[in-house]
Short mmCIF file of C-alpha atoms and ligand atoms in Angstrom, two decimals:
data_model
loop_
_atom_site.label_atom_id
_atom_site.label_comp_id
_atom_site.label_asym_id
_atom_site.label_seq_id
_atom_site.Cartn_x
_atom_site.Cartn_y
_atom_site.Cartn_z
CA UNK A 1 36.98 20.40 107.95
CA UNK A 2 33.54 19.63 109.61
CA UNK A 3 31.75 22.52 107.80
CA UNK A 4 28.36 20.85 108.24
CA UNK A 5 28.73 20.76 112.10
CA UNK A 6 29.22 24.51 112.41
CA UNK A 7 25.74 25.54 111.16
CA UNK A 8 23.65 26.73 113.96
CA UNK A 9 20.30 28.47 114.42
CA UNK A 10 19.19 30.82 117.19
CA UNK A 11 15.99 32.68 117.82
CA UNK A 12 16.60 36.40 116.95
CA UNK A 13 14.24 37.50 119.69
CA UNK A 14 13.76 34.39 122.00
CA UNK A 15 11.85 36.41 124.62
CA UNK A 16 9.21 37.60 122.12
CA UNK A 17 9.29 34.81 119.55
CA UNK A 18 11.08 31.58 120.58
CA UNK A 19 10.07 29.84 117.31
CA UNK A 20 9.71 32.66 114.79
CA UNK A 21 12.63 34.10 113.01
CA UNK A 22 15.90 32.52 113.50
CA UNK A 23 19.46 33.68 112.83
CA UNK A 24 21.74 31.19 111.13
CA UNK A 25 25.52 31.23 111.42
CA UNK A 26 28.32 29.10 110.39
CA UNK A 27 27.53 28.65 106.77
CA UNK A 28 28.61 30.21 103.35
CA UNK A 29 25.74 30.25 101.16
CA UNK A 30 27.69 31.41 98.09
CA UNK A 31 29.41 27.92 98.02
CA UNK A 32 27.66 24.62 97.22
CA UNK A 33 25.96 23.22 100.37
CA UNK A 34 26.45 19.87 101.75
CA UNK A 35 23.14 17.77 101.96
CA UNK A 36 23.25 18.19 105.70
CA UNK A 37 23.55 21.91 105.68
CA UNK A 38 20.59 22.01 103.01
CA UNK A 39 18.57 19.88 105.27
CA UNK A 40 19.28 21.88 108.31
CA UNK A 41 18.14 25.07 106.64
CA UNK A 42 14.98 23.49 105.22
CA UNK A 43 14.25 22.30 108.84
CA UNK A 44 15.05 25.64 110.22
CA UNK A 45 12.48 27.22 107.82
CA UNK A 46 9.82 24.77 108.88
CA UNK A 47 10.59 25.68 112.55
CA UNK A 48 11.16 29.28 112.38
CA UNK A 49 9.32 30.41 109.19
CA UNK A 50 11.98 33.23 108.57
CA UNK A 51 15.74 32.78 108.68
CA UNK A 52 18.33 35.52 108.62
CA UNK A 53 21.98 35.23 107.31
CA UNK A 54 24.61 37.80 107.51
CA UNK A 55 27.54 38.44 105.12
CA UNK A 56 26.42 36.44 102.20
CA UNK A 57 28.12 38.15 99.20
CA UNK A 58 25.99 36.82 96.44
CA UNK A 59 26.14 37.09 92.70
CA UNK A 60 22.86 36.54 91.12
CA UNK A 61 23.99 33.03 89.79
CA UNK A 62 25.08 32.08 93.38
CA UNK A 63 21.78 33.31 94.83
CA UNK A 64 19.78 31.22 92.24
CA UNK A 65 21.99 28.03 92.91
CA UNK A 66 21.52 28.39 96.55
CA UNK A 67 17.73 28.78 96.14
CA UNK A 68 17.53 25.69 94.12
CA UNK A 69 18.38 23.52 97.18
CA UNK A 70 14.65 24.08 98.21
CA UNK A 71 12.81 23.49 94.93
CA UNK A 72 12.14 24.92 91.56
CA UNK A 73 12.76 28.65 90.90
CA UNK A 74 9.60 30.55 90.15
CA UNK A 75 9.79 32.62 86.91
CA UNK A 76 9.85 36.27 87.88
CA UNK A 77 7.48 37.53 85.35
CA UNK A 78 3.70 38.14 85.42
CA UNK A 79 3.97 39.74 88.80
CA UNK A 80 4.29 43.35 87.96
CA UNK A 81 3.78 46.02 85.22
CA UNK A 82 7.36 46.06 84.22
CA UNK A 83 7.85 45.11 80.55
CA UNK A 84 10.23 42.24 79.65
CA UNK A 85 12.17 44.74 77.52
CA UNK A 86 12.51 46.97 80.68
CA UNK A 87 13.88 44.32 82.97
CA UNK A 88 17.16 45.13 84.77
CA UNK A 89 17.77 41.58 85.96
CA UNK A 90 17.35 38.01 84.69
CA UNK A 91 13.99 36.21 84.72
CA UNK A 92 15.10 34.03 87.76
CA UNK A 93 15.25 37.23 89.93
CA UNK A 94 12.54 39.45 91.16
CA UNK A 95 13.79 43.07 91.13
CA UNK A 96 12.85 44.59 94.50
CA UNK A 97 14.85 47.71 93.90
CA UNK A 98 13.93 51.22 92.98
CA UNK A 99 16.09 51.22 89.83
CA UNK A 100 15.05 50.95 86.13
CA UNK A 101 16.93 49.06 83.32
CA UNK A 102 19.58 51.75 83.33
CA UNK A 103 20.27 51.62 86.93
CA UNK A 104 18.55 55.03 87.38
CA UNK A 105 16.19 55.79 90.34
CA UNK A 106 12.54 55.66 89.21
CA UNK A 107 10.84 59.04 89.19
CA UNK A 108 8.21 59.54 91.80
CA UNK A 109 5.29 59.02 89.53
CA UNK A 110 6.78 56.34 87.58
CA UNK A 111 4.09 53.63 87.00
CA UNK A 112 6.35 50.77 87.85
CA UNK A 113 7.27 52.48 91.03
CA UNK A 114 3.83 53.19 91.95
CA UNK A 115 2.75 49.48 91.29
CA UNK A 116 5.75 48.23 93.30
CA UNK A 117 4.59 50.25 96.33
CA UNK A 118 2.07 47.42 96.92
CA UNK A 119 5.01 45.66 98.65
CA UNK A 120 4.32 47.94 101.59
CA UNK A 121 0.95 46.24 102.13
CA UNK A 122 0.98 42.86 104.17
CA UNK A 123 1.19 40.01 101.73
CA UNK A 124 2.32 36.53 100.94
CA UNK A 125 4.40 36.37 97.73
CA UNK A 126 2.75 35.07 94.70
CA UNK A 127 -0.56 34.47 96.43
CA UNK A 128 -1.99 35.93 93.19
CA UNK A 129 -0.69 32.73 91.40
CA UNK A 130 -2.70 29.44 91.36
CA UNK A 131 0.38 27.86 92.75
CA UNK A 132 1.76 30.55 95.25
CA UNK A 133 5.30 30.66 96.37
CA UNK A 134 7.09 28.36 98.95
CA UNK A 135 10.09 30.34 100.02
CA UNK A 136 11.37 33.84 99.04
CA UNK A 137 14.99 34.69 99.48
CA UNK A 138 15.82 38.36 99.60
CA UNK A 139 19.45 39.65 99.23
CA UNK A 140 20.42 43.12 100.25
CA UNK A 141 23.00 44.32 97.67
CA UNK A 142 22.72 48.04 98.49
CA UNK A 143 20.59 49.61 101.23
CA UNK A 144 19.51 53.18 101.97
CA UNK A 145 20.78 55.16 104.91
CA UNK A 146 17.39 55.13 106.73
CA UNK A 147 14.10 53.19 106.49
CA UNK A 148 13.35 50.15 104.47
CA UNK A 149 12.99 47.57 107.20
CA UNK A 150 11.13 44.44 106.13
CA UNK A 151 8.41 43.29 108.73
CA UNK A 152 7.25 39.68 109.14
CA UNK A 153 4.17 38.36 110.74
CA UNK A 154 3.75 34.62 112.10
CA UNK A 155 0.43 33.27 110.57
CA UNK A 156 0.79 30.07 112.55
CA UNK A 157 0.71 31.89 115.81
CA UNK A 158 -2.16 34.24 114.51
CA UNK A 159 -4.14 31.13 113.60
CA UNK A 160 -3.45 29.49 116.96
CA UNK A 161 -4.71 32.59 118.68
CA UNK A 162 -8.15 32.61 117.10
CA UNK A 163 -11.08 31.54 119.23
CA UNK A 164 -12.58 28.06 118.43
CA UNK A 165 -15.75 29.53 116.76
CA UNK A 166 -13.65 31.57 114.28
CA UNK A 167 -11.43 28.51 113.56
CA UNK A 168 -14.56 26.47 112.90
CA UNK A 169 -16.00 29.14 110.68
CA UNK A 170 -12.93 29.67 108.46
CA UNK A 171 -11.80 26.11 108.21
CA UNK A 172 -12.91 25.44 104.64
CA UNK A 173 -13.26 29.05 103.35
CA UNK A 174 -11.73 29.70 99.89
CA UNK A 175 -10.57 33.19 98.96
CA UNK A 176 -9.87 34.84 95.65
CA UNK A 177 -6.49 36.56 95.22
CA UNK A 178 -5.39 39.11 92.52
CA UNK A 179 -2.86 41.92 91.88
CA UNK A 180 -5.85 43.92 90.62
CA UNK A 181 -7.24 44.05 94.07
CA UNK A 182 -4.11 44.69 96.19
CA UNK A 183 -3.15 47.55 93.86
CA UNK A 184 -6.62 48.86 93.85
CA UNK A 185 -6.42 49.28 97.55
CA UNK A 186 -3.62 51.92 96.82
CA UNK A 187 -5.70 53.72 94.21
CA UNK A 188 -3.77 52.11 91.34
CA UNK A 189 -6.32 50.79 88.87
CA UNK A 190 -5.41 52.04 85.41
CA UNK A 191 -4.57 48.49 84.20
CA UNK A 192 -4.17 47.53 80.58
CA UNK A 193 -6.50 44.79 79.16
CA UNK A 194 -3.26 42.60 78.95
CA UNK A 195 -2.61 43.24 82.63
CA UNK A 196 -6.24 42.54 83.67
CA UNK A 197 -5.99 39.05 82.01
CA UNK A 198 -2.56 38.36 83.41
CA UNK A 199 -3.87 39.29 86.98
CA UNK A 200 -6.97 37.07 86.74
CA UNK A 201 -8.02 36.26 90.26
CA UNK A 202 -7.05 32.74 91.68
CA UNK A 203 -8.36 30.69 94.63
CA UNK A 204 -6.80 29.71 97.80
CA UNK A 205 -7.70 28.15 101.12
CA UNK A 206 -7.86 30.66 103.97
CA UNK A 207 -6.44 28.03 106.38
CA UNK A 208 -3.63 25.88 105.29
CA UNK A 209 -1.82 23.02 106.89
CA UNK A 210 2.02 22.73 106.79
CA UNK A 211 2.90 19.51 104.96
CA UNK A 212 5.88 18.76 107.34
CA UNK A 213 5.00 20.20 110.79
CA UNK A 214 1.19 19.84 110.32
CA UNK A 215 0.63 23.30 111.85
CA UNK A 216 -2.22 25.31 110.62
CA UNK A 217 -1.76 28.90 109.46
CA UNK A 218 -3.90 31.86 108.16
CA UNK A 219 -3.30 32.30 104.45
CA UNK A 220 -3.89 35.98 104.34
CA UNK A 221 -2.49 38.61 101.80
CA UNK A 222 -3.31 42.03 100.53
CA UNK A 223 -4.26 40.29 97.18
CA UNK A 224 -7.09 38.42 98.90
CA UNK A 225 -10.34 40.44 97.73
CA UNK A 226 -13.17 38.00 98.12
CA UNK A 227 -14.41 34.77 99.85
CA UNK A 228 -16.40 32.29 97.65
CA UNK A 229 -20.02 32.48 98.56
CA UNK A 230 -19.94 35.51 100.60
CA UNK A 231 -21.10 39.05 99.71
CA UNK A 232 -18.03 41.17 98.66
CA UNK A 233 -18.27 43.90 101.46
CA UNK A 234 -18.67 41.27 104.10
CA UNK A 235 -15.70 39.22 102.82
CA UNK A 236 -13.52 42.34 102.69
CA UNK A 237 -14.52 43.57 106.20
CA UNK A 238 -13.65 40.15 107.47
CA UNK A 239 -10.46 39.66 105.74
CA UNK A 240 -9.51 43.06 106.98
CA UNK A 241 -10.30 42.17 110.45
CA UNK A 242 -8.25 38.93 110.21
CA UNK A 243 -5.27 40.79 108.80
CA UNK A 244 -5.60 43.30 111.76
CA UNK A 245 -5.60 40.33 114.15
CA UNK A 246 -2.65 38.50 112.57
CA UNK A 247 -0.40 41.54 112.19
CA UNK A 248 -0.53 42.68 115.98
CA UNK A 249 2.81 43.53 117.39
CA UNK A 250 2.95 40.27 119.33
CA UNK A 251 3.02 38.34 116.00
CA UNK A 252 5.49 40.57 114.32
CA UNK A 253 9.17 41.11 113.92
CA UNK A 254 10.98 43.95 112.02
CA UNK A 255 14.27 43.23 110.13
CA UNK A 256 16.66 46.06 109.86
CA UNK A 257 18.88 45.42 106.93
CA UNK A 258 22.58 45.25 106.68
CA UNK A 259 24.18 45.11 103.31
CA UNK A 260 24.70 41.41 102.27
CA UNK A 261 22.06 40.11 104.53
CA UNK A 262 19.99 37.19 103.04
CA UNK A 263 16.55 36.69 104.53
CA UNK A 264 14.52 33.74 103.66
CA UNK A 265 10.84 33.41 104.52
CA UNK A 266 8.12 30.75 104.08
CA UNK A 267 5.18 32.33 102.27
CA UNK A 268 3.05 29.47 103.45
CA UNK A 269 3.34 30.37 107.15
CA UNK A 270 4.13 34.09 107.20
CA UNK A 271 3.21 37.62 105.82
CA UNK A 272 5.55 40.34 105.19
CA UNK A 273 5.69 43.98 104.08
CA UNK A 274 8.27 46.66 103.15
CA UNK A 275 8.46 49.87 105.09
CA UNK A 276 9.21 53.32 103.62
CA UNK A 277 12.52 54.81 102.83
CA UNK A 278 13.76 57.87 100.86
CA UNK A 279 12.92 56.11 97.61
CA UNK A 280 13.48 58.91 95.13
CA UNK A 281 16.86 59.98 96.42
CA UNK A 282 18.66 56.75 97.61
CA UNK A 283 19.31 53.38 96.19
CA UNK A 284 17.79 50.29 97.75
CA UNK A 285 18.79 47.31 95.63
CA UNK A 286 17.25 44.18 96.85
CA UNK A 287 17.16 40.98 94.76
CA UNK A 288 14.71 38.14 95.28
CA UNK A 289 14.88 34.58 94.21
CA UNK A 290 11.55 32.60 94.77
CA UNK A 291 11.04 28.87 95.30
CA UNK A 292 7.78 27.85 93.64
CA UNK A 293 5.14 26.01 95.56
CA UNK A 294 4.40 22.50 94.55
CA UNK A 295 0.45 22.37 94.50
CA UNK A 296 -2.58 24.52 94.63
CA UNK A 297 -3.88 25.03 98.22
CA UNK A 298 -7.50 24.42 97.12
CA UNK A 299 -6.45 20.73 96.84
CA UNK A 300 -5.14 20.77 100.41
CA UNK A 301 -8.84 20.72 101.39
CA UNK A 302 -9.07 16.95 100.69
CA UNK A 303 -5.43 16.36 101.62
CA UNK A 304 -5.41 17.86 105.08
C1 OGA B 1 9.67 41.04 98.51
C2 OGA B 1 9.00 41.94 99.35
C3 OGA B 1 9.94 43.68 100.93
C4 OGA B 1 10.94 44.69 101.04
O1 OGA B 1 10.89 40.90 98.21
O2 OGA B 1 8.75 40.07 98.09
O3 OGA B 1 7.93 42.13 99.50
O4 OGA B 1 11.08 45.08 102.20
N1 OGA B 1 9.93 42.79 99.81
O5 OGA B 1 11.50 45.00 100.18
MN1 MN B 2 6.87 40.30 98.87
#
């Protein structure tokens, strides 16, 4: 029936961002993809950095199966303070909801909720891992009546807009990322010894080069708390400055969710953040699969 021919991708906001955030139509992601469809979506990710699909009524298993088209699934443990015994979902799925293991809303001062509020800071998923994430795929199963947008920022455009002196200065800088740092920014610092070990800082290049397009991007994240060889206050002031630059409205897009949207983003080329919503009174059930990265960015120094 020519299914493969009906997939098309259009910029969501062509006037503001001709090559950032595409909307895909003509494909049912709950069913196995043809190789052409999978290749078209991967190419769309390389071009747009973020892809939006509507009306994808996934089960968890279907979402995992679709995600596998793009690489290995990242194990969704070690990224928060929720105990294994308190998980609501399987370990292939990151639980981005405000629900506990019994499908009850978290209390306002629940430690797990307070930790998860870190998603409201600009970040790249799993940049606190030595091998950080390639793609994230977020499925909206239930959405609140207001708030809860997800915002994206284009780290390629942000890099391109830097002046030449700054580009030269940052070219080979290496940063350290940790959940201890991003949560510390929100005043969350009562970590257990086990959590401190689990969240040991990892190193990443500040500038990365996309393996297919060759485009450079700023690899920033709320988890980044130091620059190797720099005094900490100077590093943090500079990183804050870069984040401010990179998240200007002109590099940014807000996604307003509809139920059953699937939004997929490339963590190597974008940052994102959640926005507030009435979290203690309304359910927001979002489920994320994550495609693992393939190598540490610090090796890209030689490769690039
Ligand atoms: C995530 C995330 C933002 C949101 O799923 O990684 O940061 O809006 N989500 O829930
Ligand atoms: Mn995230």
